[in-house]
C-alpha atoms as an extended CHARMM CRD file, in Angstrom:
* protein
*
       263  EXT
         1         1  MET       CA             20.9610000000        3.3580000000        8.8950000000  PROA      1               0.0000000000
         2         2  LYS       CA             18.9590000000        1.2420000000        6.1760000000  PROA      2               0.0000000000
         3         3  VAL       CA             15.2760000000        2.2660000000        6.1000000000  PROA      3               0.0000000000
         4         4  GLY       CA             12.5290000000       -0.0100000000        5.0740000000  PROA      4               0.0000000000
         5         5  LEU       CA              8.9370000000        1.2290000000        4.4210000000  PROA      5               0.0000000000
         6         6  ALA       CA              5.8400000000       -1.1510000000        4.4250000000  PROA      6               0.0000000000
         7         7  LEU       CA              2.5650000000        0.2050000000        3.0160000000  PROA      7               0.0000000000
         8         8  SER       CA             -0.6540000000       -1.5650000000        3.7960000000  PROA      8               0.0000000000
         9         9  GLY       CA             -3.7470000000       -2.1800000000        1.7500000000  PROA      9               0.0000000000
        10        10  GLY       CA             -6.9400000000       -0.1550000000        2.3140000000  PROA      10              0.0000000000
        11        11  GLY       CA             -8.6470000000        0.9750000000       -0.9100000000  PROA      11              0.0000000000
        12        12  ALA       CA             -9.0650000000        4.6560000000       -1.3050000000  PROA      12              0.0000000000
        13        13  ARG       CA             -7.3120000000        5.2260000000        1.9340000000  PROA      13              0.0000000000
        14        14  GLY       CA             -4.1410000000        4.3100000000        0.1530000000  PROA      14              0.0000000000
        15        15  PHE       CA             -3.8570000000        8.0350000000       -0.8980000000  PROA      15              0.0000000000
        16        16  ALA       CA             -2.5830000000        8.6240000000        2.5000000000  PROA      16              0.0000000000
        17        17  HSD       CA              0.5020000000        6.6770000000        1.7170000000  PROA      17              0.0000000000
        18        18  LEU       CA              1.4420000000        9.3320000000       -0.6510000000  PROA      18              0.0000000000
        19        19  GLY       CA              1.2200000000       11.9690000000        2.0330000000  PROA      19              0.0000000000
        20        20  VAL       CA              3.3380000000        9.8020000000        4.3360000000  PROA      20              0.0000000000
        21        21  LEU       CA              5.9480000000        9.6520000000        1.6390000000  PROA      21              0.0000000000
        22        22  LYS       CA              5.9950000000       13.4120000000        1.0640000000  PROA      22              0.0000000000
        23        23  ALA       CA              6.4900000000       13.9640000000        4.8870000000  PROA      23              0.0000000000
        24        24  LEU       CA              9.3370000000       11.5210000000        4.9570000000  PROA      24              0.0000000000
        25        25  GLU       CA             11.0770000000       13.1880000000        1.9020000000  PROA      25              0.0000000000
        26        26  GLU       CA             10.7320000000       16.6710000000        3.6250000000  PROA      26              0.0000000000
        27        27  ALA       CA             12.4710000000       15.1420000000        6.8130000000  PROA      27              0.0000000000
        28        28  ASN       CA             15.2260000000       13.9880000000        4.4980000000  PROA      28              0.0000000000
        29        29  ILE       CA             14.4500000000       10.2750000000        5.4880000000  PROA      29              0.0000000000
        30        30  LYS       CA             15.7560000000        8.1990000000        2.4740000000  PROA      30              0.0000000000
        31        31  VAL       CA             13.8180000000        4.9000000000        2.0300000000  PROA      31              0.0000000000
        32        32  ASP       CA             16.1660000000        2.1330000000        0.9760000000  PROA      32              0.0000000000
        33        33  MET       CA             13.5870000000       -0.6950000000        0.6550000000  PROA      33              0.0000000000
        34        34  LEU       CA              9.7990000000       -0.8380000000        0.0300000000  PROA      34              0.0000000000
        35        35  SER       CA              7.1180000000       -3.4750000000        0.5150000000  PROA      35              0.0000000000
        36        36  GLY       CA              3.4660000000       -3.2020000000       -0.1460000000  PROA      36              0.0000000000
        37        37  ALA       CA              0.1580000000       -4.9650000000       -0.1880000000  PROA      37              0.0000000000
        38        38  SER       CA             -3.0060000000       -4.1860000000       -2.2680000000  PROA      38              0.0000000000
        39        39  ALA       CA             -3.2840000000       -0.3730000000       -2.6170000000  PROA      39              0.0000000000
        40        40  GLY       CA              0.1200000000       -0.1880000000       -0.8050000000  PROA      40              0.0000000000
        41        41  SER       CA              1.7200000000       -2.1500000000       -3.5180000000  PROA      41              0.0000000000
        42        42  MET       CA              0.6360000000        0.3400000000       -6.1130000000  PROA      42              0.0000000000
        43        43  ALA       CA              2.0200000000        3.2250000000       -4.1470000000  PROA      43              0.0000000000
        44        44  ALA       CA              5.2430000000        1.4050000000       -3.3820000000  PROA      44              0.0000000000
        45        45  ALA       CA              5.6710000000        0.4490000000       -7.0340000000  PROA      45              0.0000000000
        46        46  PHE       CA              5.3840000000        3.9490000000       -8.4930000000  PROA      46              0.0000000000
        47        47  TYR       CA              7.6030000000        5.3890000000       -5.7270000000  PROA      47              0.0000000000
        48        48  SER       CA             10.1610000000        2.7120000000       -6.3120000000  PROA      48              0.0000000000
        49        49  TYR       CA             10.3530000000        3.7890000000       -9.9940000000  PROA      49              0.0000000000
        50        50  GLY       CA             11.2860000000        7.2840000000       -9.0510000000  PROA      50              0.0000000000
        51        51  TYR       CA              7.7870000000        9.1030000000       -9.2040000000  PROA      51              0.0000000000
        52        52  LYS       CA              7.3650000000       11.7180000000       -6.5440000000  PROA      52              0.0000000000
        53        53  PRO       CA              4.3370000000       11.5800000000       -4.0750000000  PROA      53              0.0000000000
        54        54  GLU       CA              2.5100000000       14.5150000000       -5.7910000000  PROA      54              0.0000000000
        55        55  GLU       CA              3.0540000000       12.9650000000       -9.1940000000  PROA      55              0.0000000000
        56        56  ILE       CA              1.7160000000        9.6920000000       -8.1110000000  PROA      56              0.0000000000
        57        57  LEU       CA             -1.3820000000       11.3760000000       -6.6510000000  PROA      57              0.0000000000
        58        58  LYS       CA             -1.9710000000       12.9580000000       -9.9560000000  PROA      58              0.0000000000
        59        59  ILE       CA             -1.4690000000        9.8200000000      -11.9000000000  PROA      59              0.0000000000
        60        60  PHE       CA             -4.0030000000        7.8910000000       -9.6010000000  PROA      60              0.0000000000
        61        61  GLU       CA             -6.4940000000       10.7290000000       -9.9300000000  PROA      61              0.0000000000
        62        62  SER       CA             -6.3140000000       11.2050000000      -13.5350000000  PROA      62              0.0000000000
        63        63  THR       CA             -6.4520000000        7.5940000000      -14.5370000000  PROA      63              0.0000000000
        64        64  SER       CA             -8.8920000000        6.5820000000      -11.6630000000  PROA      64              0.0000000000
        65        65  LEU       CA             -6.4600000000        3.7310000000      -11.0030000000  PROA      65              0.0000000000
        66        66  LEU       CA             -7.4630000000        3.1160000000       -7.4560000000  PROA      66              0.0000000000
        67        67  LYS       CA            -11.1540000000        3.1060000000       -8.4530000000  PROA      67              0.0000000000
        68        68  LEU       CA            -10.3870000000        0.5120000000      -11.1500000000  PROA      68              0.0000000000
        69        69  VAL       CA             -8.8790000000       -1.9350000000       -8.6670000000  PROA      69              0.0000000000
        70        70  TRP       CA            -11.7170000000       -1.2000000000       -6.0260000000  PROA      70              0.0000000000
        71        71  PRO       CA            -14.9000000000       -1.1930000000       -8.1730000000  PROA      71              0.0000000000
        72        72  ALA       CA            -18.4430000000       -0.6420000000       -7.1660000000  PROA      72              0.0000000000
        73        73  PHE       CA            -19.5990000000       -4.0630000000       -6.3990000000  PROA      73              0.0000000000
        74        74  SER       CA            -22.0750000000       -5.9800000000       -8.5330000000  PROA      74              0.0000000000
        75        75  PHE       CA            -23.4600000000       -9.4360000000       -8.7910000000  PROA      75              0.0000000000
        76        76  THR       CA            -22.9580000000       -9.9280000000      -12.6350000000  PROA      76              0.0000000000
        77        77  GLY       CA            -20.0680000000      -12.2630000000      -12.0750000000  PROA      77              0.0000000000
        78        78  LEU       CA            -16.3960000000      -12.0870000000      -11.6390000000  PROA      78              0.0000000000
        79        79  LEU       CA            -14.5080000000       -9.0440000000      -13.2380000000  PROA      79              0.0000000000
        80        80  SER       CA            -10.9950000000       -9.0910000000      -14.7770000000  PROA      80              0.0000000000
        81        81  ILE       CA             -8.3580000000       -6.8930000000      -13.2450000000  PROA      81              0.0000000000
        82        82  GLN       CA             -6.3450000000       -7.1310000000      -16.4640000000  PROA      82              0.0000000000
        83        83  LYS       CA             -7.8620000000       -3.8200000000      -17.7050000000  PROA      83              0.0000000000
        84        84  THR       CA             -5.5940000000       -2.0400000000      -15.2250000000  PROA      84              0.0000000000
        85        85  GLU       CA             -2.4700000000       -3.2580000000      -16.9650000000  PROA      85              0.0000000000
        86        86  SER       CA             -2.8830000000       -0.7190000000      -19.8080000000  PROA      86              0.0000000000
        87        87  VAL       CA             -2.5890000000        2.0340000000      -17.2120000000  PROA      87              0.0000000000
        88        88  TYR       CA              0.5310000000        0.3810000000      -15.6330000000  PROA      88              0.0000000000
        89        89  LYS       CA              2.0580000000        0.1540000000      -19.1030000000  PROA      89              0.0000000000
        90        90  ASN       CA              1.9490000000        3.9460000000      -19.4560000000  PROA      90              0.0000000000
        91        91  PHE       CA              3.8800000000        4.6570000000      -16.2280000000  PROA      91              0.0000000000
        92        92  LEU       CA              5.8160000000        1.4090000000      -15.5280000000  PROA      92              0.0000000000
        93        93  GLU       CA              7.0470000000        0.6910000000      -18.9650000000  PROA      93              0.0000000000
        94        94  GLU       CA              9.8840000000       -1.6990000000      -18.2230000000  PROA      94              0.0000000000
        95        95  ASP       CA              7.6500000000       -4.0170000000      -16.1880000000  PROA      95              0.0000000000
        96        96  THR       CA             10.4580000000       -5.4130000000      -14.1070000000  PROA      96              0.0000000000
        97        97  PHE       CA             11.3920000000       -5.2070000000      -10.4510000000  PROA      97              0.0000000000
        98        98  GLU       CA             15.0730000000       -4.8330000000      -11.4980000000  PROA      98              0.0000000000
        99        99  ASP       CA             14.4030000000       -1.5350000000      -12.9860000000  PROA      99              0.0000000000
       100       100  ALA       CA             13.0960000000        0.0060000000       -9.8420000000  PROA      100             0.0000000000
       101       101  LYS       CA             15.3280000000        2.5540000000       -8.2180000000  PROA      101             0.0000000000
       102       102  ILE       CA             14.4330000000        1.1280000000       -4.7650000000  PROA      102             0.0000000000
       103       103  PRO       CA             14.3470000000       -2.5670000000       -4.0290000000  PROA      103             0.0000000000
       104       104  LEU       CA             10.7360000000       -3.5430000000       -3.8310000000  PROA      104             0.0000000000
       105       105  TYR       CA              8.6920000000       -6.4500000000       -2.4280000000  PROA      105             0.0000000000
       106       106  ILE       CA              4.9930000000       -7.0280000000       -3.2940000000  PROA      106             0.0000000000
       107       107  SER       CA              2.7750000000       -9.0800000000       -0.8970000000  PROA      107             0.0000000000
       108       108  THR       CA              0.3020000000      -11.6180000000       -2.6640000000  PROA      108             0.0000000000
       109       109  THR       CA             -1.6760000000      -14.6210000000       -1.6080000000  PROA      109             0.0000000000
       110       110  ASN       CA             -0.8640000000      -17.8780000000       -3.4400000000  PROA      110             0.0000000000
       111       111  LEU       CA             -4.2720000000      -19.7780000000       -3.5610000000  PROA      111             0.0000000000
       112       112  ASN       CA             -2.8070000000      -23.0650000000       -4.7740000000  PROA      112             0.0000000000
       113       113  GLU       CA             -0.1880000000      -23.1290000000       -1.9180000000  PROA      113             0.0000000000
       114       114  GLY       CA             -2.5790000000      -21.5550000000        0.5670000000  PROA      114             0.0000000000
       115       115  LYS       CA              0.1990000000      -19.0690000000        1.8260000000  PROA      115             0.0000000000
       116       116  ALA       CA              1.4560000000      -15.6110000000        1.5580000000  PROA      116             0.0000000000
       117       117  GLU       CA              4.0300000000      -15.1100000000       -1.1260000000  PROA      117             0.0000000000
       118       118  MET       CA              6.3000000000      -12.1330000000       -1.7700000000  PROA      118             0.0000000000
       119       119  PHE       CA              7.2780000000      -11.0610000000       -5.2220000000  PROA      119             0.0000000000
       120       120  SER       CA             10.5950000000       -9.2210000000       -5.8730000000  PROA      120             0.0000000000
       121       121  SER       CA             11.4320000000      -10.3910000000       -9.4670000000  PROA      121             0.0000000000
       122       122  GLY       CA              9.4760000000      -11.1200000000      -12.7180000000  PROA      122             0.0000000000
       123       123  SER       CA              6.6320000000       -9.0350000000      -14.0180000000  PROA      123             0.0000000000
       124       124  LEU       CA              5.9720000000       -6.0610000000      -11.8260000000  PROA      124             0.0000000000
       125       125  ARG       CA              2.5500000000       -5.4180000000      -13.4040000000  PROA      125             0.0000000000
       126       126  GLN       CA              1.3930000000       -8.9140000000      -12.7920000000  PROA      126             0.0000000000
       127       127  ALA       CA              2.5600000000       -8.7730000000       -9.1430000000  PROA      127             0.0000000000
       128       128  ILE       CA              0.6020000000       -5.5810000000       -8.4460000000  PROA      128             0.0000000000
       129       129  MET       CA             -2.4280000000       -6.9340000000      -10.0980000000  PROA      129             0.0000000000
       130       130  ALA       CA             -2.2920000000      -10.0650000000       -8.0250000000  PROA      130             0.0000000000
       131       131  SER       CA             -1.7960000000       -8.0270000000       -4.8110000000  PROA      131             0.0000000000
       132       132  CYS       CA             -4.8560000000       -5.9910000000       -5.6680000000  PROA      132             0.0000000000
       133       133  CYS       CA             -7.0120000000       -8.8610000000       -6.8190000000  PROA      133             0.0000000000
       134       134  ILE       CA             -9.9980000000       -8.8900000000       -4.4620000000  PROA      134             0.0000000000
       135       135  PRO       CA            -11.3580000000      -12.4060000000       -4.0330000000  PROA      135             0.0000000000
       136       136  PHE       CA            -14.9450000000      -12.9890000000       -5.3140000000  PROA      136             0.0000000000
       137       137  ILE       CA            -14.8480000000       -9.7510000000       -7.2440000000  PROA      137             0.0000000000
       138       138  PHE       CA            -11.8540000000      -10.3490000000       -9.5970000000  PROA      138             0.0000000000
       139       139  ASP       CA            -10.7600000000      -13.4580000000      -11.4130000000  PROA      139             0.0000000000
       140       140  PRO       CA             -7.4870000000      -14.6290000000       -9.7460000000  PROA      140             0.0000000000
       141       141  ILE       CA             -4.2830000000      -13.7270000000      -11.3760000000  PROA      141             0.0000000000
       142       142  LYS       CA             -2.3560000000      -16.6540000000      -12.9340000000  PROA      142             0.0000000000
       143       143  ILE       CA              1.4360000000      -16.4040000000      -12.5360000000  PROA      143             0.0000000000
       144       144  GLY       CA              3.3330000000      -19.4380000000      -13.6590000000  PROA      144             0.0000000000
       145       145  THR       CA              1.2020000000      -22.3880000000      -12.8130000000  PROA      145             0.0000000000
       146       146  ASP       CA             -0.4380000000      -20.8060000000       -9.6970000000  PROA      146             0.0000000000
       147       147  TYR       CA             -3.3400000000      -18.4710000000       -8.9870000000  PROA      147             0.0000000000
       148       148  TYR       CA             -2.9480000000      -15.3670000000       -6.8300000000  PROA      148             0.0000000000
       149       149  VAL       CA             -5.2090000000      -12.9040000000       -5.0720000000  PROA      149             0.0000000000
       150       150  ASP       CA             -5.0540000000       -9.9330000000       -2.7870000000  PROA      150             0.0000000000
       151       151  GLY       CA             -1.8010000000       -9.8730000000       -0.6370000000  PROA      151             0.0000000000
       152       152  GLY       CA             -3.6480000000       -8.1400000000        2.2340000000  PROA      152             0.0000000000
       153       153  ILE       CA             -5.6000000000      -11.3610000000        3.0000000000  PROA      153             0.0000000000
       154       154  LEU       CA             -2.5530000000      -13.0690000000        4.6790000000  PROA      154             0.0000000000
       155       155  ASN       CA              0.0550000000      -10.1650000000        5.0590000000  PROA      155             0.0000000000
       156       156  ASN       CA             -1.3150000000       -6.6360000000        4.7890000000  PROA      156             0.0000000000
       157       157  LEU       CA              1.8090000000       -5.0380000000        6.3910000000  PROA      157             0.0000000000
       158       158  PRO       CA              4.6370000000       -6.8120000000        5.0080000000  PROA      158             0.0000000000
       159       159  THR       CA              7.3200000000       -5.7530000000        7.4810000000  PROA      159             0.0000000000
       160       160  GLU       CA              8.9490000000       -9.1620000000        7.9650000000  PROA      160             0.0000000000
       161       161  VAL       CA             10.5950000000       -9.1410000000        4.6130000000  PROA      161             0.0000000000
       162       162  LEU       CA             12.2430000000       -5.8800000000        5.4310000000  PROA      162             0.0000000000
       163       163  LYS       CA             13.6420000000       -7.1640000000        8.6220000000  PROA      163             0.0000000000
       164       164  GLU       CA             14.8180000000      -10.3680000000        6.8360000000  PROA      164             0.0000000000
       165       165  LYS       CA             16.6930000000       -8.2370000000        4.2210000000  PROA      165             0.0000000000
       166       166  GLY       CA             18.6390000000       -6.2760000000        6.7760000000  PROA      166             0.0000000000
       167       167  CYS       CA             16.6720000000       -2.9650000000        7.2730000000  PROA      167             0.0000000000
       168       168  ASP       CA             17.7250000000       -1.3120000000       10.5550000000  PROA      168             0.0000000000
       169       169  PHE       CA             14.7730000000        1.0200000000       10.7600000000  PROA      169             0.0000000000
       170       170  ILE       CA             11.3640000000       -0.1350000000        9.7590000000  PROA      170             0.0000000000
       171       171  ILE       CA              8.4500000000        2.1680000000        9.1080000000  PROA      171             0.0000000000
       172       172  GLY       CA              4.9390000000        0.7290000000        8.7420000000  PROA      172             0.0000000000
       173       173  VAL       CA              1.9870000000        2.4050000000        7.5110000000  PROA      173             0.0000000000
       174       174  ASN       CA             -1.5360000000        1.1470000000        8.3360000000  PROA      174             0.0000000000
       175       175  VAL       CA             -4.4090000000        2.9150000000        6.3670000000  PROA      175             0.0000000000
       176       176  ALA       CA             -7.0650000000        0.3810000000        7.2580000000  PROA      176             0.0000000000
       177       177  PRO       CA             -7.9270000000        0.9430000000       10.9320000000  PROA      177             0.0000000000
       178       178  VAL       CA            -10.9080000000       -0.8980000000       12.3550000000  PROA      178             0.0000000000
       179       179  ILE       CA            -13.7110000000        0.6040000000       14.4830000000  PROA      179             0.0000000000
       180       180  LYS       CA            -17.2110000000       -0.4270000000       15.4130000000  PROA      180             0.0000000000
       181       181  GLU       CA            -19.4520000000       -0.2730000000       12.3070000000  PROA      181             0.0000000000
       182       182  PRO       CA            -23.1550000000        0.3540000000       13.3520000000  PROA      182             0.0000000000
       183       183  ASN       CA            -24.4120000000        0.3120000000        9.6920000000  PROA      183             0.0000000000
       184       184  LEU       CA            -23.9440000000       -2.8880000000        7.7880000000  PROA      184             0.0000000000
       185       185  SER       CA            -27.0570000000       -2.5380000000        5.5610000000  PROA      185             0.0000000000
       186       186  GLY       CA            -26.6840000000       -3.6880000000        1.8480000000  PROA      186             0.0000000000
       187       187  PRO       CA            -24.2070000000       -5.9740000000        0.1300000000  PROA      187             0.0000000000
       188       188  LYS       CA            -21.6160000000       -3.2770000000       -0.5690000000  PROA      188             0.0000000000
       189       189  ARG       CA            -21.3130000000       -2.2580000000        3.0140000000  PROA      189             0.0000000000
       190       190  MET       CA            -21.1020000000       -5.8620000000        4.0930000000  PROA      190             0.0000000000
       191       191  ILE       CA            -18.4230000000       -6.8450000000        1.6210000000  PROA      191             0.0000000000
       192       192  GLU       CA            -16.4280000000       -3.6490000000        2.3830000000  PROA      192             0.0000000000
       193       193  ARG       CA            -16.5950000000       -4.5510000000        6.1770000000  PROA      193             0.0000000000
       194       194  VAL       CA            -15.4490000000       -8.0450000000        5.5260000000  PROA      194             0.0000000000
       195       195  SER       CA            -12.5290000000       -6.9630000000        3.3960000000  PROA      195             0.0000000000
       196       196  VAL       CA            -11.3470000000       -4.4140000000        5.9270000000  PROA      196             0.0000000000
       197       197  LEU       CA            -11.3690000000       -7.0640000000        8.7610000000  PROA      197             0.0000000000
       198       198  ALA       CA             -9.5110000000       -9.4860000000        6.4980000000  PROA      198             0.0000000000
       199       199  LEU       CA             -6.9240000000       -6.8600000000        5.7590000000  PROA      199             0.0000000000
       200       200  SER       CA             -6.4770000000       -5.9420000000        9.4050000000  PROA      200             0.0000000000
       201       201  ALA       CA             -6.4680000000       -9.4230000000       10.9910000000  PROA      201             0.0000000000
       202       202  ASN       CA             -2.7370000000      -10.0530000000       10.4450000000  PROA      202             0.0000000000
       203       203  VAL       CA             -1.4520000000       -6.4130000000       10.9770000000  PROA      203             0.0000000000
       204       204  SER       CA             -1.0850000000       -6.7970000000       14.8530000000  PROA      204             0.0000000000
       205       205  TYR       CA              1.7910000000       -9.2840000000       14.3440000000  PROA      205             0.0000000000
       206       206  SER       CA              3.5440000000       -7.4180000000       11.5310000000  PROA      206             0.0000000000
       207       207  SER       CA              3.3680000000       -4.0700000000       13.3390000000  PROA      207             0.0000000000
       208       208  LYS       CA              5.6660000000       -5.4850000000       16.1190000000  PROA      208             0.0000000000
       209       209  PHE       CA              8.6280000000       -5.1390000000       13.6150000000  PROA      209             0.0000000000
       210       210  CYS       CA              8.0420000000       -1.4690000000       13.2940000000  PROA      210             0.0000000000
       211       211  ASP       CA             10.3310000000        1.1830000000       14.7790000000  PROA      211             0.0000000000
       212       212  MET       CA              7.9010000000        3.6880000000       13.5430000000  PROA      212             0.0000000000
       213       213  TYR       CA              4.1360000000        2.8100000000       13.2040000000  PROA      213             0.0000000000
       214       214  ILE       CA              1.9960000000        5.1740000000       11.3610000000  PROA      214             0.0000000000
       215       215  LYS       CA             -1.7340000000        4.5510000000       11.7990000000  PROA      215             0.0000000000
       216       216  PRO       CA             -3.7860000000        7.9490000000       11.3890000000  PROA      216             0.0000000000
       217       217  ALA       CA             -6.8740000000        7.6080000000       13.4790000000  PROA      217             0.0000000000
       218       218  GLU       CA             -8.5580000000       10.1000000000       11.2950000000  PROA      218             0.0000000000
       219       219  LEU       CA             -8.7110000000        7.6520000000        8.5450000000  PROA      219             0.0000000000
       220       220  ARG       CA            -11.4350000000        5.7600000000       10.4330000000  PROA      220             0.0000000000
       221       221  LYS       CA            -14.0440000000        8.1890000000        9.0570000000  PROA      221             0.0000000000
       222       222  PHE       CA            -13.2810000000        7.2530000000        5.5040000000  PROA      222             0.0000000000
       223       223  GLY       CA            -14.5300000000        4.2930000000        3.5530000000  PROA      223             0.0000000000
       224       224  THR       CA            -12.7290000000        2.0470000000        1.0870000000  PROA      224             0.0000000000
       225       225  PHE       CA            -14.5210000000        3.7030000000       -1.7600000000  PROA      225             0.0000000000
       226       226  ASP       CA            -13.9720000000        7.3980000000       -1.0060000000  PROA      226             0.0000000000
       227       227  PHE       CA            -11.9450000000        8.0240000000       -4.0970000000  PROA      227             0.0000000000
       228       228  LYS       CA            -13.1600000000       11.5490000000       -4.5360000000  PROA      228             0.0000000000
       229       229  LYS       CA            -11.5430000000       12.4780000000       -1.2150000000  PROA      229             0.0000000000
       230       230  SER       CA             -7.9360000000       11.7910000000       -2.5280000000  PROA      230             0.0000000000
       231       231  ARG       CA             -6.5250000000       15.0720000000       -1.5760000000  PROA      231             0.0000000000
       232       232  GLU       CA             -8.0130000000       14.9720000000        1.9320000000  PROA      232             0.0000000000
       233       233  LEU       CA             -6.6500000000       11.5600000000        2.4450000000  PROA      233             0.0000000000
       234       234  PHE       CA             -3.2550000000       12.6240000000        1.1310000000  PROA      234             0.0000000000
       235       235  GLU       CA             -3.0770000000       15.4870000000        3.5300000000  PROA      235             0.0000000000
       236       236  ILE       CA             -4.0660000000       13.2450000000        6.4820000000  PROA      236             0.0000000000
       237       237  GLY       CA             -1.1370000000       10.9980000000        5.7730000000  PROA      237             0.0000000000
       238       238  TYR       CA              1.0510000000       13.9500000000        5.4120000000  PROA      238             0.0000000000
       239       239  GLU       CA              0.0440000000       15.9570000000        8.5560000000  PROA      239             0.0000000000
       240       240  TYR       CA              0.0310000000       12.8740000000       10.6880000000  PROA      240             0.0000000000
       241       241  THR       CA              3.5060000000       11.7580000000        9.7770000000  PROA      241             0.0000000000
       242       242  LYS       CA              4.8490000000       15.2860000000       10.0230000000  PROA      242             0.0000000000
       243       243  SER       CA              3.6070000000       15.5620000000       13.5820000000  PROA      243             0.0000000000
       244       244  MET       CA              5.1680000000       12.1690000000       14.4140000000  PROA      244             0.0000000000
       245       245  LEU       CA              8.5470000000       13.3450000000       13.0150000000  PROA      245             0.0000000000
       246       246  GLU       CA              8.3630000000       16.6960000000       14.9500000000  PROA      246             0.0000000000
       247       247  THR       CA              7.9290000000       14.7630000000       18.2290000000  PROA      247             0.0000000000
       248       248  PRO       CA              9.8770000000       11.6100000000       18.0490000000  PROA      248             0.0000000000
       249       249  ASP       CA              8.9310000000        9.0080000000       20.5890000000  PROA      249             0.0000000000
       250       250  ASN       CA             12.0420000000        6.8540000000       20.5930000000  PROA      250             0.0000000000
       251       251  LYS       CA             15.7780000000        7.1070000000       20.4410000000  PROA      251             0.0000000000
       252       252  LYS       CA             16.0780000000        5.1490000000       17.2160000000  PROA      252             0.0000000000
       253       253  LEU       CA             13.8640000000        7.7190000000       15.3810000000  PROA      253             0.0000000000
       254       254  GLU       CA             15.7880000000       10.5730000000       16.9020000000  PROA      254             0.0000000000
       255       255  LEU       CA             19.0540000000        9.0780000000       15.6110000000  PROA      255             0.0000000000
       256       256  LEU       CA             17.6040000000        8.6160000000       12.0930000000  PROA      256             0.0000000000
       257       257  LEU       CA             16.3310000000       12.2310000000       11.9950000000  PROA      257             0.0000000000
       258       258  ASN       CA             19.8000000000       13.4030000000       13.1070000000  PROA      258             0.0000000000
       259       259  GLN       CA             21.7590000000       11.4700000000       10.5350000000  PROA      259             0.0000000000
       260       260  PRO       CA             23.9460000000       13.5880000000        8.2610000000  PROA      260             0.0000000000
       261       261  LYS       CA             21.8600000000       15.0310000000        5.4790000000  PROA      261             0.0000000000
       262       262  THR       CA             22.0580000000       13.5550000000        2.0770000000  PROA      262             0.0000000000
       263       263  ALA       CA             22.1070000000       15.4740000000       -1.3170000000  PROA      263             0.0000000000
């Protein structure tokens, strides 16, 4: 059974993706294809290159990588996301999709065309930076003749591409749940709220393609900028996924879990 895994955007809550990956590995579920948007594109890219979940967590923590792509907001003008490229160079040296050990698709928004666009070839670093490029905060990333921004705007849970590419079992991980927000005081909270709503607007449709939909409710109490809670977010993703795997709710998941174990 060919397994596809889609990872959503969600700022610091993206640390939960790494816990999900750890739980899947422990259940001996081999991921055959990956897709990701925004913070999810980062986790998907590093995992596709062969890094283990705990390794990725340490890289993100030690380099403050997620914090670099979700900065504290200011009104001094647009920032450049290019400063993150030096971090990617240290760990994704080849800078190609072709060198990934697992086929990878990264969701972006093409501003010129006004549509979602999926990258699976070319510069991996440029694709990740485009997928994480928050509008009005960062300068858009130019790839070829077009400009790109955050993939989560139009496709925050890129499951469709996994279906199109022949995955038999699709796992979707949504780390940006929406609940009522009573406090919207200040520009930082307002922009964070708008970004979360934008990321979540298209997930309802994409989640319909999931055979296993992972959406930890506990993540609701965390904000986009809770970078110091990386380990706690990691553990939430891990424990939630582990509990789902221990009590499968559909025959397809049971079949996947009962497949012959691979080395």
